[in-house]
Amino acid sequence: MNDRYSRQILFSPIGKQGQKSIGEKHVLVVGVGALGSSISEMLTRAGVGKLTLIDRDYVETSNLQRQQLFSESDAKDKLPKVIAAKKRLADINREVKIEAIVGEADVQTLENFAPKIDLMIDGTDNFDIRFILNDIAHKFTVPFLFGSCVGSFGSTYTIIPNHTPCLQCLLKNIPMQGQTCDTVGIIAPTVQMVTAYQVAEALKILSGNMDAIRKTYITFDLWENQHLSVKSNDAIKNKACTTCGEERTYPFLSYEAQTKTALLCGRNTVQIRPSQTFSPSIGQLCSRWELAGYQVKQNPYLVSVHKDDVRMIMFKDGRALIHGTNDPVKAKKIYYSFIG
Ligand SMILES: [Zn+2]
């Protein structure tokens, strides 16, 4: 007899019926760094039906202190995070279908997935993408679990479209600390505290316990021993809100508003998107770089090239990460010096 979920079924608000429901649901996790690793591990162990993971980054040694799905060999191989995550999650529970998308969670990708999913969870590190997720959630009426963390500070909030105020409404009313991309570091317990709240909410939604949903915005600082819970009710809902108000325009889904962020959070790294006309032959570029005496390392998903103190990672679609600078102009120069 399969008793994998016996303890979760014994938990009476879930029970057999709730477990069956969890096993039929499809969850999208956007960002598979620290938050996304923890969220997807818990959901995989809980027996969710299907998980789709989207992330644009690859594993580095500096991730291992808090990004629980990754190992030293993943960092050594520079595996894309979603590929390393899928491998680890399949070891944990082969009953769960895992879909791994290496790339950016742009509007087009999210709009393709939104009609198919039951829940969307925030594992990202910036507000540009979170406002896009907030719009997607409302346009397609998909619950959305916001979470963010930096240092020892974390916050989380459950968004049920047409029932709760949206992220825009919330942030207009509650000034939020730690909302910018930062270089102050982070301790692992902050991550686990945020995801504990997120995944508890996920289990309520997936098992059909909508009455148990938390109706507060939570922030905490584990180091300063502070914990604050703010009621989120209709009083903070803005009737004129462009995402959840009476006349919705979903402004963050427009082409112009789409994230232009080239800097990667706290990483001294700039992302370069390829131009429409550039479709690289990575094989040819590699041969050229090797001939020029650069250090080149490849896996099936990306290539890493090293010249002097400059390093570039190029993914198969031509998207590149330039390491060692926070200056987009300098990064572009480096990019063209490699592909020019
Ligand atoms: Zn709103």
mmCIF file of C-alpha atoms and ligand atoms in Angstrom:
data_model
loop_
_atom_site.group_PDB
_atom_site.id
_atom_site.type_symbol
_atom_site.label_atom_id
_atom_site.label_comp_id
_atom_site.label_asym_id
_atom_site.label_seq_id
_atom_site.Cartn_x
_atom_site.Cartn_y
_atom_site.Cartn_z
ATOM 1 C CA MET A 1 0.000 0.000 0.000
ATOM 2 C CA ASN A 2 1.260 3.436 -0.850
ATOM 3 C CA ASP A 3 1.446 5.374 2.397
ATOM 4 C CA ARG A 4 3.492 8.268 1.028
ATOM 5 C CA TYR A 5 0.831 10.854 1.889
ATOM 6 C CA SER A 6 -0.582 9.163 5.009
ATOM 7 C CA ARG A 7 0.449 11.919 7.443
ATOM 8 C CA GLN A 8 -0.959 14.630 5.222
ATOM 9 C CA ILE A 9 -4.226 12.694 4.816
ATOM 10 C CA LEU A 10 -4.410 12.239 8.594
ATOM 11 C CA PHE A 11 -4.385 16.014 8.878
ATOM 12 C CA SER A 12 -8.167 16.386 8.933
ATOM 13 C CA PRO A 13 -8.670 19.608 6.923
ATOM 14 C CA ILE A 14 -6.949 17.831 4.017
ATOM 15 C CA GLY A 15 -8.072 14.209 4.382
ATOM 16 C CA LYS A 16 -8.449 11.791 1.470
ATOM 17 C CA GLN A 17 -10.557 14.192 -0.547
ATOM 18 C CA GLY A 18 -8.093 17.069 -0.148
ATOM 19 C CA GLN A 19 -5.176 14.816 -1.078
ATOM 20 C CA LYS A 20 -6.979 13.685 -4.231
ATOM 21 C CA SER A 21 -7.609 17.319 -5.108
ATOM 22 C CA ILE A 22 -3.934 18.279 -4.540
ATOM 23 C CA GLY A 23 -2.912 15.445 -6.865
ATOM 24 C CA GLU A 24 -5.050 16.867 -9.674
ATOM 25 C CA LYS A 25 -3.678 20.404 -9.569
ATOM 26 C CA HIS A 26 -1.129 22.217 -11.733
ATOM 27 C CA VAL A 27 1.063 24.864 -10.082
ATOM 28 C CA LEU A 28 3.362 27.374 -11.762
ATOM 29 C CA VAL A 29 6.443 28.415 -9.754
ATOM 30 C CA VAL A 30 8.079 31.526 -11.196
ATOM 31 C CA GLY A 31 11.749 31.723 -10.225
ATOM 32 C CA VAL A 32 13.618 28.715 -8.869
ATOM 33 C CA GLY A 33 16.220 30.310 -6.638
ATOM 34 C CA ALA A 34 15.892 30.151 -2.859
ATOM 35 C CA LEU A 35 12.116 30.656 -2.577
ATOM 36 C CA GLY A 36 11.299 28.565 -5.647
ATOM 37 C CA SER A 37 13.520 25.659 -4.525
ATOM 38 C CA SER A 38 11.838 25.468 -1.157
ATOM 39 C CA ILE A 39 8.322 25.892 -2.585
ATOM 40 C CA SER A 40 8.753 23.252 -5.265
ATOM 41 C CA GLU A 41 10.361 20.747 -2.910
ATOM 42 C CA MET A 42 7.456 21.005 -0.445
ATOM 43 C CA LEU A 43 4.834 20.781 -3.205
ATOM 44 C CA THR A 44 6.571 17.789 -4.762
ATOM 45 C CA ARG A 45 6.637 15.993 -1.422
ATOM 46 C CA ALA A 46 2.974 16.963 -0.894
ATOM 47 C CA GLY A 47 2.041 15.211 -4.162
ATOM 48 C CA VAL A 48 0.839 18.051 -6.352
ATOM 49 C CA GLY A 49 -0.240 16.797 -9.802
ATOM 50 C CA LYS A 50 2.030 18.918 -11.957
ATOM 51 C CA LEU A 51 4.643 21.613 -11.387
ATOM 52 C CA THR A 52 5.863 24.001 -14.053
ATOM 53 C CA LEU A 53 9.117 25.763 -13.158
ATOM 54 C CA ILE A 54 10.443 28.837 -14.972
ATOM 55 C CA ASP A 55 13.853 30.376 -14.316
ATOM 56 C CA ARG A 56 16.433 32.274 -16.388
ATOM 57 C CA ASP A 57 19.517 31.560 -14.326
ATOM 58 C CA TYR A 58 22.040 28.764 -13.721
ATOM 59 C CA VAL A 59 23.464 27.279 -10.511
ATOM 60 C CA GLU A 60 26.526 28.878 -8.895
ATOM 61 C CA THR A 61 28.412 27.974 -5.730
ATOM 62 C CA SER A 62 27.115 31.099 -3.954
ATOM 63 C CA ASN A 63 23.563 29.699 -4.277
ATOM 64 C CA LEU A 64 24.241 26.573 -2.232
ATOM 65 C CA GLN A 65 23.962 28.245 1.189
ATOM 66 C CA ARG A 66 20.172 28.620 0.787
ATOM 67 C CA GLN A 67 18.922 27.166 -2.530
ATOM 68 C CA GLN A 68 18.120 23.729 -1.209
ATOM 69 C CA LEU A 69 17.604 21.742 -4.405
ATOM 70 C CA PHE A 70 21.122 22.294 -5.744
ATOM 71 C CA SER A 71 24.400 20.468 -5.222
ATOM 72 C CA GLU A 72 28.104 21.181 -5.747
ATOM 73 C CA SER A 73 28.050 19.183 -8.982
ATOM 74 C CA ASP A 74 25.144 21.290 -10.340
ATOM 75 C CA ALA A 75 27.268 24.394 -9.712
ATOM 76 C CA LYS A 76 30.333 22.797 -11.253
ATOM 77 C CA ASP A 77 28.324 21.854 -14.356
ATOM 78 C CA LYS A 78 26.634 25.295 -14.487
ATOM 79 C CA LEU A 79 23.256 23.620 -14.947
ATOM 80 C CA PRO A 80 20.251 25.883 -15.493
ATOM 81 C CA LYS A 81 18.385 26.034 -12.177
ATOM 82 C CA VAL A 82 15.189 24.486 -13.521
ATOM 83 C CA ILE A 83 17.101 21.535 -15.005
ATOM 84 C CA ALA A 84 18.957 20.854 -11.742
ATOM 85 C CA ALA A 85 15.683 21.304 -9.824
ATOM 86 C CA LYS A 86 13.785 18.886 -12.058
ATOM 87 C CA LYS A 87 16.465 16.236 -11.599
ATOM 88 C CA ARG A 88 16.358 16.555 -7.805
ATOM 89 C CA LEU A 89 12.542 16.725 -7.603
ATOM 90 C CA ALA A 90 12.188 13.597 -9.744
ATOM 91 C CA ASP A 91 14.395 11.785 -7.199
ATOM 92 C CA ILE A 92 12.092 12.926 -4.413
ATOM 93 C CA ASN A 93 8.743 12.005 -5.985
ATOM 94 C CA ARG A 94 8.362 10.453 -9.431
ATOM 95 C CA GLU A 95 4.580 10.701 -9.250
ATOM 96 C CA VAL A 96 4.741 14.468 -9.812
ATOM 97 C CA LYS A 97 4.996 15.723 -13.380
ATOM 98 C CA ILE A 98 7.700 18.375 -13.589
ATOM 99 C CA GLU A 99 7.982 20.746 -16.521
ATOM 100 C CA ALA A 100 11.171 22.851 -16.661
ATOM 101 C CA ILE A 101 11.333 26.066 -18.711
ATOM 102 C CA VAL A 102 14.821 27.564 -19.114
ATOM 103 C CA GLY A 103 14.210 31.223 -19.872
ATOM 104 C CA GLU A 104 12.455 34.362 -18.820
ATOM 105 C CA ALA A 105 8.968 34.572 -17.375
ATOM 106 C CA ASP A 106 7.897 37.124 -19.972
ATOM 107 C CA VAL A 107 4.292 38.119 -20.638
ATOM 108 C CA GLN A 108 3.884 35.840 -23.632
ATOM 109 C CA THR A 109 5.135 32.766 -21.757
ATOM 110 C CA LEU A 110 2.976 33.537 -18.733
ATOM 111 C CA GLU A 111 -0.125 34.118 -20.874
ATOM 112 C CA ASN A 112 0.400 30.712 -22.495
ATOM 113 C CA PHE A 113 0.500 28.963 -19.128
ATOM 114 C CA ALA A 114 -2.093 30.970 -17.202
ATOM 115 C CA PRO A 115 -5.230 29.259 -18.642
ATOM 116 C CA LYS A 116 -3.829 25.833 -17.717
ATOM 117 C CA ILE A 117 -2.786 26.414 -14.114
ATOM 118 C CA ASP A 118 -4.610 26.355 -10.767
ATOM 119 C CA LEU A 119 -2.129 28.457 -8.802
ATOM 120 C CA MET A 120 0.879 30.713 -9.391
ATOM 121 C CA ILE A 121 3.615 31.171 -6.765
ATOM 122 C CA ASP A 122 6.182 33.943 -6.581
ATOM 123 C CA GLY A 123 9.762 32.718 -6.277
ATOM 124 C CA THR A 124 11.223 35.800 -7.964
ATOM 125 C CA ASP A 125 13.544 38.496 -6.673
ATOM 126 C CA ASN A 126 12.117 41.714 -8.113
ATOM 127 C CA PHE A 127 8.988 43.827 -8.331
ATOM 128 C CA ASP A 128 9.047 44.331 -12.108
ATOM 129 C CA ILE A 129 8.103 40.705 -12.579
ATOM 130 C CA ARG A 130 5.776 40.616 -9.547
ATOM 131 C CA PHE A 131 3.565 43.336 -11.017
ATOM 132 C CA ILE A 132 3.373 41.335 -14.253
ATOM 133 C CA LEU A 133 2.370 38.250 -12.221
ATOM 134 C CA ASN A 134 -0.229 40.348 -10.374
ATOM 135 C CA ASP A 135 -1.785 41.398 -13.714
ATOM 136 C CA ILE A 136 -1.673 37.848 -15.091
ATOM 137 C CA ALA A 137 -3.375 36.535 -11.932
ATOM 138 C CA HIS A 138 -6.262 38.976 -12.368
ATOM 139 C CA LYS A 139 -6.602 38.689 -16.135
ATOM 140 C CA PHE A 140 -6.869 34.884 -15.909
ATOM 141 C CA THR A 141 -8.377 34.648 -12.384
ATOM 142 C CA VAL A 142 -5.580 32.521 -10.963
ATOM 143 C CA PRO A 143 -4.654 32.716 -7.245
ATOM 144 C CA PHE A 144 -1.199 34.202 -6.696
ATOM 145 C CA LEU A 145 1.050 33.839 -3.636
ATOM 146 C CA PHE A 146 3.433 36.754 -3.268
ATOM 147 C CA GLY A 147 6.639 36.288 -1.268
ATOM 148 C CA SER A 148 9.852 38.259 -0.893
ATOM 149 C CA CYS A 149 12.905 38.129 1.303
ATOM 150 C CA VAL A 150 16.179 39.919 1.857
ATOM 151 C CA GLY A 151 18.584 39.725 4.813
ATOM 152 C CA SER A 152 16.484 38.564 7.750
ATOM 153 C CA PHE A 153 13.366 40.354 6.484
ATOM 154 C CA GLY A 154 10.534 38.633 4.679
ATOM 155 C CA SER A 155 6.974 39.306 3.611
ATOM 156 C CA THR A 156 4.145 37.362 2.065
ATOM 157 C CA TYR A 157 0.580 37.886 0.934
ATOM 158 C CA THR A 158 -2.156 35.758 -0.630
ATOM 159 C CA ILE A 159 -3.982 37.165 -3.629
ATOM 160 C CA ILE A 160 -7.308 35.662 -4.673
ATOM 161 C CA PRO A 161 -8.502 37.666 -7.702
ATOM 162 C CA ASN A 162 -11.924 39.301 -7.184
ATOM 163 C CA HIS A 163 -11.770 38.559 -3.441
ATOM 164 C CA THR A 164 -8.645 40.230 -2.053
ATOM 165 C CA PRO A 165 -6.982 43.555 -2.825
ATOM 166 C CA CYS A 166 -4.223 43.082 -5.386
ATOM 167 C CA LEU A 167 -0.477 43.670 -4.997
ATOM 168 C CA GLN A 168 -0.723 47.201 -6.414
ATOM 169 C CA CYS A 169 -3.452 48.116 -3.891
ATOM 170 C CA LEU A 170 -1.497 46.547 -1.060
ATOM 171 C CA LEU A 171 1.755 48.348 -1.809
ATOM 172 C CA LYS A 172 0.001 51.723 -2.099
ATOM 173 C CA ASN A 173 -1.157 51.287 1.494
ATOM 174 C CA ILE A 174 1.696 49.508 3.158
ATOM 175 C CA PRO A 175 5.176 50.891 2.719
ATOM 176 C CA MET A 176 7.380 47.883 2.282
ATOM 177 C CA GLN A 177 10.928 47.478 3.445
ATOM 178 C CA GLY A 178 13.323 45.330 1.568
ATOM 179 C CA GLN A 179 11.447 45.654 -1.654
ATOM 180 C CA THR A 180 14.398 46.554 -3.778
ATOM 181 C CA CYS A 181 16.970 44.269 -5.179
ATOM 182 C CA ASP A 182 19.775 44.336 -2.703
ATOM 183 C CA THR A 183 23.294 43.376 -1.817
ATOM 184 C CA VAL A 184 22.822 43.041 1.932
ATOM 185 C CA GLY A 185 22.826 39.265 1.721
ATOM 186 C CA ILE A 186 20.349 36.812 3.123
ATOM 187 C CA ILE A 187 20.154 34.067 5.717
ATOM 188 C CA ALA A 188 18.435 30.802 4.849
ATOM 189 C CA PRO A 189 15.803 30.843 7.644
ATOM 190 C CA THR A 190 14.270 33.975 6.080
ATOM 191 C CA VAL A 191 13.600 31.971 2.931
ATOM 192 C CA GLN A 192 12.076 29.056 4.820
ATOM 193 C CA MET A 193 9.786 31.313 6.839
ATOM 194 C CA VAL A 194 8.366 32.962 3.709
ATOM 195 C CA THR A 195 7.883 29.656 1.899
ATOM 196 C CA ALA A 196 6.295 28.055 4.978
ATOM 197 C CA TYR A 197 3.549 30.682 4.706
ATOM 198 C CA GLN A 198 3.334 30.418 0.921
ATOM 199 C CA VAL A 199 3.069 26.626 0.829
ATOM 200 C CA ALA A 200 0.567 26.498 3.720
ATOM 201 C CA GLU A 201 -1.619 28.808 1.637
ATOM 202 C CA ALA A 202 -0.971 26.678 -1.443
ATOM 203 C CA LEU A 203 -2.143 23.532 0.375
ATOM 204 C CA LYS A 204 -5.334 25.305 1.475
ATOM 205 C CA ILE A 205 -6.094 26.414 -2.077
ATOM 206 C CA LEU A 206 -5.160 23.108 -3.741
ATOM 207 C CA SER A 207 -7.128 21.002 -1.258
ATOM 208 C CA GLY A 208 -10.213 23.191 -1.576
ATOM 209 C CA ASN A 209 -10.044 24.849 1.866
ATOM 210 C CA MET A 210 -10.688 28.386 0.645
ATOM 211 C CA ASP A 211 -12.269 29.386 3.974
ATOM 212 C CA ALA A 212 -8.921 28.919 5.679
ATOM 213 C CA ILE A 213 -7.064 31.411 3.432
ATOM 214 C CA ARG A 214 -5.079 34.008 5.376
ATOM 215 C CA LYS A 215 -6.484 37.507 4.998
ATOM 216 C CA THR A 216 -3.457 39.365 6.264
ATOM 217 C CA TYR A 217 -0.234 40.701 4.847
ATOM 218 C CA ILE A 218 2.679 39.406 6.923
ATOM 219 C CA THR A 219 6.134 40.857 7.409
ATOM 220 C CA PHE A 220 8.790 39.711 9.809
ATOM 221 C CA ASP A 221 12.417 40.254 10.708
ATOM 222 C CA LEU A 222 13.939 37.119 12.176
ATOM 223 C CA TRP A 223 17.044 38.910 13.419
ATOM 224 C CA GLU A 224 15.284 41.885 14.985
ATOM 225 C CA ASN A 225 12.574 39.591 16.415
ATOM 226 C CA GLN A 226 9.746 41.518 14.813
ATOM 227 C CA HIS A 227 6.557 40.147 13.367
ATOM 228 C CA LEU A 228 3.734 42.186 11.920
ATOM 229 C CA SER A 229 0.436 41.077 10.480
ATOM 230 C CA VAL A 230 -1.740 43.653 8.710
ATOM 231 C CA LYS A 231 -5.378 43.030 7.852
ATOM 232 C CA SER A 232 -5.992 43.304 4.154
ATOM 233 C CA ASN A 233 -9.635 44.095 3.525
ATOM 234 C CA ASP A 234 -11.773 46.153 1.159
ATOM 235 C CA ALA A 235 -10.593 49.338 2.863
ATOM 236 C CA ILE A 236 -7.252 49.124 1.056
ATOM 237 C CA LYS A 237 -8.789 48.130 -2.272
ATOM 238 C CA ASN A 238 -8.612 50.973 -4.779
ATOM 239 C CA LYS A 239 -11.747 51.034 -6.948
ATOM 240 C CA ALA A 240 -9.762 52.735 -9.698
ATOM 241 C CA CYS A 241 -6.966 50.148 -9.575
ATOM 242 C CA THR A 242 -5.878 49.249 -13.098
ATOM 243 C CA THR A 243 -5.328 45.610 -12.068
ATOM 244 C CA CYS A 244 -8.228 44.737 -9.729
ATOM 245 C CA GLY A 245 -10.551 47.769 -9.998
ATOM 246 C CA GLU A 246 -13.696 48.386 -12.018
ATOM 247 C CA GLU A 247 -11.914 49.254 -15.248
ATOM 248 C CA ARG A 248 -8.928 47.006 -15.666
ATOM 249 C CA THR A 249 -6.242 47.665 -18.207
ATOM 250 C CA TYR A 250 -3.528 45.322 -16.862
ATOM 251 C CA PRO A 251 -0.849 47.951 -17.498
ATOM 252 C CA PHE A 252 2.086 45.689 -16.703
ATOM 253 C CA LEU A 253 1.233 43.365 -19.586
ATOM 254 C CA SER A 254 1.691 46.046 -22.233
ATOM 255 C CA TYR A 255 4.760 45.806 -24.381
ATOM 256 C CA GLU A 256 6.182 49.121 -23.171
ATOM 257 C CA ALA A 257 5.842 48.217 -19.507
ATOM 258 C CA GLN A 258 7.490 44.856 -19.742
ATOM 259 C CA THR A 259 10.483 44.505 -17.570
ATOM 260 C CA LYS A 260 13.519 46.183 -18.976
ATOM 261 C CA THR A 261 15.615 45.154 -16.029
ATOM 262 C CA ALA A 262 18.984 44.099 -17.242
ATOM 263 C CA LEU A 263 20.626 43.908 -13.836
ATOM 264 C CA LEU A 264 20.409 40.683 -11.920
ATOM 265 C CA CYS A 265 19.605 41.139 -8.266
ATOM 266 C CA GLY A 266 22.751 41.654 -6.165
ATOM 267 C CA ARG A 267 24.879 39.690 -8.584
ATOM 268 C CA ASN A 268 27.194 42.152 -10.318
ATOM 269 C CA THR A 269 25.738 40.715 -13.510
ATOM 270 C CA VAL A 270 23.937 42.217 -16.502
ATOM 271 C CA GLN A 271 21.565 40.298 -18.744
ATOM 272 C CA ILE A 272 21.639 40.986 -22.487
ATOM 273 C CA ARG A 273 18.690 39.921 -24.601
ATOM 274 C CA PRO A 274 19.562 38.984 -28.176
ATOM 275 C CA SER A 275 18.296 41.198 -30.970
ATOM 276 C CA GLN A 276 15.446 39.823 -33.099
ATOM 277 C CA THR A 277 17.789 39.065 -35.959
ATOM 278 C CA PHE A 278 20.518 37.353 -33.977
ATOM 279 C CA SER A 279 20.254 33.594 -33.796
ATOM 280 C CA PRO A 280 23.640 32.355 -32.697
ATOM 281 C CA SER A 281 25.274 29.194 -33.774
ATOM 282 C CA ILE A 282 26.774 28.386 -30.409
ATOM 283 C CA GLY A 283 28.943 25.697 -32.013
ATOM 284 C CA GLN A 284 30.580 28.195 -34.379
ATOM 285 C CA LEU A 285 31.044 30.777 -31.643
ATOM 286 C CA CYS A 286 32.690 28.163 -29.418
ATOM 287 C CA SER A 287 35.157 27.136 -32.113
ATOM 288 C CA ARG A 288 36.041 30.774 -32.681
ATOM 289 C CA TRP A 289 36.526 31.405 -28.953
ATOM 290 C CA GLU A 290 38.652 28.298 -28.535
ATOM 291 C CA LEU A 291 40.850 29.338 -31.471
ATOM 292 C CA ALA A 292 41.293 32.738 -29.838
ATOM 293 C CA GLY A 293 42.497 30.953 -26.703
ATOM 294 C CA TYR A 294 39.531 31.802 -24.457
ATOM 295 C CA GLN A 295 38.433 29.384 -21.758
ATOM 296 C CA VAL A 296 35.217 27.742 -22.993
ATOM 297 C CA LYS A 297 32.908 25.338 -21.154
ATOM 298 C CA GLN A 298 29.657 23.922 -22.540
ATOM 299 C CA ASN A 299 26.678 21.898 -21.418
ATOM 300 C CA PRO A 300 23.523 21.116 -23.459
ATOM 301 C CA TYR A 301 21.846 24.347 -22.286
ATOM 302 C CA LEU A 302 24.507 27.043 -22.265
ATOM 303 C CA VAL A 303 28.114 27.941 -22.869
ATOM 304 C CA SER A 304 30.453 29.783 -20.516
ATOM 305 C CA VAL A 305 33.319 31.791 -21.992
ATOM 306 C CA HIS A 306 36.127 33.399 -20.042
ATOM 307 C CA LYS A 307 38.606 35.969 -21.290
ATOM 308 C CA ASP A 308 40.930 37.753 -18.865
ATOM 309 C CA ASP A 309 38.690 38.865 -15.987
ATOM 310 C CA VAL A 310 35.521 38.907 -18.082
ATOM 311 C CA ARG A 311 33.012 36.061 -18.152
ATOM 312 C CA MET A 312 29.915 35.558 -20.277
ATOM 313 C CA ILE A 313 27.244 32.870 -20.126
ATOM 314 C CA MET A 314 25.220 32.412 -23.315
ATOM 315 C CA PHE A 315 22.046 30.315 -23.378
ATOM 316 C CA LYS A 316 20.867 28.455 -26.492
ATOM 317 C CA ASP A 317 18.389 31.237 -27.392
ATOM 318 C CA GLY A 318 21.182 33.839 -27.475
ATOM 319 C CA ARG A 319 20.343 35.405 -24.108
ATOM 320 C CA ALA A 320 23.574 36.255 -22.287
ATOM 321 C CA LEU A 321 24.686 37.030 -18.753
ATOM 322 C CA ILE A 322 27.753 39.251 -18.423
ATOM 323 C CA HIS A 323 29.463 38.778 -15.071
ATOM 324 C CA GLY A 324 31.699 41.251 -13.312
ATOM 325 C CA THR A 325 29.831 44.492 -14.016
ATOM 326 C CA ASN A 326 26.676 46.391 -13.048
ATOM 327 C CA ASP A 327 27.021 48.765 -15.995
ATOM 328 C CA PRO A 328 24.700 47.864 -18.906
ATOM 329 C CA VAL A 329 26.764 49.916 -21.386
ATOM 330 C CA LYS A 330 29.987 48.181 -20.447
ATOM 331 C CA ALA A 331 28.194 44.827 -20.520
ATOM 332 C CA LYS A 332 26.918 45.450 -24.053
ATOM 333 C CA LYS A 333 30.473 46.249 -25.173
ATOM 334 C CA ILE A 334 31.717 43.006 -23.667
ATOM 335 C CA TYR A 335 28.856 41.101 -25.315
ATOM 336 C CA TYR A 336 29.705 42.458 -28.769
ATOM 337 C CA SER A 337 33.397 41.845 -28.222
ATOM 338 C CA PHE A 338 32.501 38.167 -27.829
ATOM 339 C CA ILE A 339 29.965 37.767 -30.646
ATOM 340 C CA GLY A 340 31.096 40.550 -33.011
HETATM 341 ZN ZN ZN B 1 -5.654 46.488 -7.072
#
